């Protein structure tokens, strides 16, 4: 019976459980100064530039936040009308740029150029996060920024000289979090599936299995060269009868399975990145009701972004701005639900507590 005892096998039979390694916040240390660079910016930026799904999602997010424009509440429009960034910008395009970089890198930076006499804002110039360093003291407060210029010199800026937008900073970390980090595995899986399937389609019917009447490796190698040369040149290959026979190889192309896998990854991508597909116009595979729900659930997300941006601009620039938000679908959905009394689900009157009922 020892022959069938699993404990006697030399091959491991236990499967390790999946686990996530613990991570401590990337926070300031007890030393006098802690430096926070952006070492992964080029990595995230490369994926943003080369993967259309990432680029379009982040661009659409920034457009939804800023696309309707803004109103200056304190009558100081003159402070931002002259902002032109690198010379061809507007205040709105500078903010759009910074929102995109905030999502890509986790942090975005711009130099605040002020009038030396009155300290009024003259310009806001976006900076490359790759060359920016944030310096915090032991209490976690930002005390300065250091930007490496084209000469390799570290130019120091005081906090009031840099407009800094930070994405999803948690705990006492000294930096924000890139949203691309959460979808990195997903986009790599999509590319692998697409490239593998493309290679199989390309080779299907082209690769040939050649049956030869010899075991001589030298003869087989020579025959392979002759056959390959004939195919590449479109020539005729003549050989004695019965020496070799070629058969086309047709692989098993599970196209339906690949499409199902890609659709799953597509849904997983938009869930992970936190941006619904509907705002990019991708509604072919969803119902109208599902699209409306996605739109509705996205409202608090971009509303939070506009609220944070308004607060950042007030605290860092001293300008009180209110961004105009896209129209809400809540009134329309409430009206449609009230009309559709035959649907299976909760109705507005079912959500109200009547007299004598207990909540």
C-alpha angles and dihedrals in degrees: 000000000000087000090071097040109118090204089066095058121108092211114088111249099182118094115212117234118244112256137176118229114241116253128198120214114269091243136156115279130228091264122103095259133017121196123216115194129174104242095159097050095099090048094052092039090053091055091046092053097043105036111068095198092059094043096047093045095052093042091050091049092054091045092053091052096047106019097096094053129231145263124228106224102192098054093249099123089133090071094064103030091082096049108117104157108206091004102279099056134102128209089258095050091048090054091045090052092049094048090053093049090045090059094041099046104018091241132049127192138197132178115243110217112202135188106260093219103046102013092236119153114262102168145352115215120191114231134208109258090209090074099038125102124190115209119203130183124230090274091059096251120139107244100172147339127235120205122190109222130204091278092057092251122138108235111200123221130188116232092256089057095061129063104214124189116189125197121220096331110185137187110354096317119151096221143038128251126252114231089215090070090069094053100039095102091045097054092045090052090050093050092047092051094047095046094046093049092046090053092050092049090049093050097040109111092003100075111078133204110218119200111205131190095226141067095203105122093205092054091046091051092049092048091050091054092049093048094047092048091050092051094047092048095041088236133145119260115209122192138152116288115268095017096107141355126196125212125187114243116227113189124208103262109197094192094158090053092049091050091050090050092049091049090052091050090047092055091044091051095057091044091052097044092047096229117114118232092230093073089061091052095254102138102126094109097040135073123245090250092052090049091052092050091049090050091048095049090049092060096080090047098057090035088059089050093052091046092052092046091051090051092047092052092048095048097039102033103022092233122130109217133168118200119217111239127216116260114281120238093207096097092047094048092046091051093047092049092050091053094047098069093157096063122110107245143057119326124201091251090052090058093057123089113234128210113290093015123122119231 
